[in-house]
XYZ file of C-alpha atoms in Angstrom:
159
model
C -20.746 -30.399 -236.034
C -22.552 -28.232 -233.509
C -25.902 -29.247 -232.159
C -28.108 -26.525 -230.977
C -30.957 -27.488 -228.829
C -33.828 -25.133 -227.872
C -35.988 -27.647 -226.248
C -39.824 -28.226 -226.611
C -40.953 -25.094 -224.742
C -44.053 -23.490 -226.284
C -42.239 -20.067 -226.368
C -39.580 -18.942 -228.951
C -35.883 -18.683 -228.349
C -34.886 -17.072 -231.491
C -32.522 -14.861 -229.480
C -29.968 -17.685 -229.292
C -30.254 -18.674 -232.948
C -29.751 -14.959 -234.004
C -26.415 -14.722 -232.393
C -25.308 -18.086 -233.793
C -26.441 -17.032 -237.140
C -24.419 -13.870 -236.893
C -21.296 -15.721 -235.776
C -21.453 -17.896 -238.857
C -22.070 -14.867 -241.035
C -18.865 -13.222 -239.335
C -16.911 -16.351 -240.174
C -16.570 -17.134 -236.459
C -18.366 -20.468 -236.794
C -17.380 -22.668 -239.760
C -18.874 -26.033 -238.530
C -22.036 -27.603 -239.745
C -24.938 -26.640 -237.445
C -28.110 -28.632 -236.899
C -30.811 -27.255 -234.798
C -33.760 -28.785 -232.797
C -35.836 -25.716 -232.630
C -39.114 -26.907 -231.009
C -41.508 -24.039 -231.323
C -39.040 -21.513 -232.309
C -39.622 -20.187 -235.869
C -36.329 -19.100 -237.533
C -35.067 -19.225 -240.975
C -31.352 -19.392 -241.950
C -29.162 -20.471 -244.740
C -26.504 -21.297 -242.221
C -28.214 -23.945 -240.038
C -30.175 -27.084 -240.693
C -33.269 -26.388 -238.565
C -35.787 -29.113 -237.445
C -38.754 -28.583 -235.208
C -38.470 -31.927 -233.469
C -36.249 -34.793 -233.853
C -36.882 -38.467 -232.913
C -34.953 -39.521 -229.645
C -32.793 -41.982 -231.222
C -31.594 -39.366 -233.887
C -31.445 -36.742 -231.250
C -28.998 -38.891 -229.161
C -26.902 -39.679 -232.176
C -26.645 -36.059 -233.080
C -25.416 -35.360 -229.444
C -22.888 -38.318 -229.767
C -21.671 -36.906 -233.189
C -21.399 -33.264 -232.043
C -18.248 -31.443 -231.084
C -20.201 -28.857 -229.164
C -23.610 -28.669 -227.867
C -25.240 -25.137 -227.553
C -28.480 -25.134 -225.764
C -31.018 -23.682 -223.464
C -30.442 -24.325 -219.723
C -32.858 -27.174 -219.409
C -31.856 -30.081 -217.093
C -32.686 -32.702 -219.743
C -30.495 -31.496 -222.468
C -27.635 -30.669 -219.980
C -27.580 -33.947 -218.256
C -27.817 -35.830 -221.522
C -25.096 -33.903 -223.254
C -22.861 -34.239 -220.245
C -23.508 -37.840 -219.916
C -21.976 -38.230 -223.469
C -19.007 -36.206 -222.385
C -19.770 -33.230 -224.599
C -18.704 -29.578 -224.265
C -21.686 -27.360 -223.501
C -22.369 -23.773 -223.982
C -25.744 -23.015 -222.410
C -28.078 -19.930 -222.150
C -31.062 -19.520 -219.960
C -34.528 -18.854 -221.452
C -35.700 -15.578 -219.738
C -39.170 -14.635 -218.822
C -38.278 -10.873 -219.693
C -37.828 -11.861 -223.362
C -41.054 -14.096 -223.366
C -38.916 -17.319 -223.609
C -40.300 -18.922 -220.348
C -42.794 -18.268 -217.612
C -40.107 -17.495 -215.132
C -36.228 -17.480 -214.785
C -35.628 -20.871 -213.078
C -33.146 -21.777 -215.881
C -30.787 -19.221 -214.423
C -30.609 -21.363 -211.284
C -29.954 -24.457 -213.373
C -27.328 -22.636 -215.533
C -25.485 -21.341 -212.346
C -25.448 -24.645 -210.859
C -23.975 -26.358 -213.774
C -21.429 -23.670 -214.409
C -20.427 -23.520 -210.717
C -19.640 -27.237 -210.792
C -17.370 -26.750 -213.824
C -19.590 -28.897 -216.232
C -20.570 -26.151 -218.674
C -19.878 -22.612 -219.773
C -22.738 -20.205 -219.417
C -23.717 -17.654 -222.037
C -25.172 -14.719 -220.224
C -24.127 -11.796 -222.257
C -25.208 -12.514 -225.951
C -22.984 -9.794 -227.189
C -19.923 -11.852 -226.128
C -20.963 -14.990 -227.999
C -18.027 -15.005 -230.349
C -15.544 -14.794 -227.427
C -17.242 -17.665 -225.562
C -17.415 -19.787 -228.685
C -13.755 -19.414 -229.010
C -13.275 -20.153 -225.276
C -15.085 -23.548 -225.854
C -12.261 -24.776 -227.951
C -9.863 -25.050 -224.931
C -12.591 -25.585 -222.256
C -12.168 -28.838 -220.424
C -15.394 -29.703 -218.670
C -15.387 -31.467 -215.253
C -16.504 -35.088 -215.516
C -20.072 -35.323 -215.032
C -21.732 -37.834 -212.712
C -25.390 -38.206 -211.966
C -26.329 -37.877 -208.390
C -30.169 -38.049 -207.929
C -29.738 -37.249 -204.298
C -28.037 -33.888 -205.249
C -30.642 -33.265 -207.884
C -33.590 -33.868 -205.414
C -31.885 -31.478 -202.928
C -31.560 -28.904 -205.677
C -35.133 -29.041 -206.719
C -36.392 -29.058 -203.113
C -34.332 -26.007 -202.315
C -35.617 -24.353 -205.554
C -39.202 -25.061 -204.665
C -38.736 -24.001 -201.041
C -37.258 -20.592 -202.288
C -39.942 -19.905 -204.766
């Protein structure tokens, strides 16, 4: 099962759902897909789409998933990695009206550089990156609040 998480941002992120839907239509993805879509409106016969999911069910879906595909939000990334899940993440970008700024790129880069996740930057290469996830072995994730605080302080100072 694939769990897709778009977060609770008040802006749409249908760009990610479109590419996943196309991958199912092309026969690349054959697994069941459950989506926590938040404010993103999207219709698909290929995915079970829910606006919001209660936290206990949300955590169970992460535990039960083989792959988490998500936005590059700290909350979902850290939660999925704490459960030892493979993660393919994409940043919500301001240029597409998906966020107010591009801070998710910094989060995406950080987690990818550490070897925890794979980053989806070029949506036209989704199918290849999805296939790559089958052999990807993420580095073991450990929470370091000191590192997180330093990361956030540096981000704030730069912006």
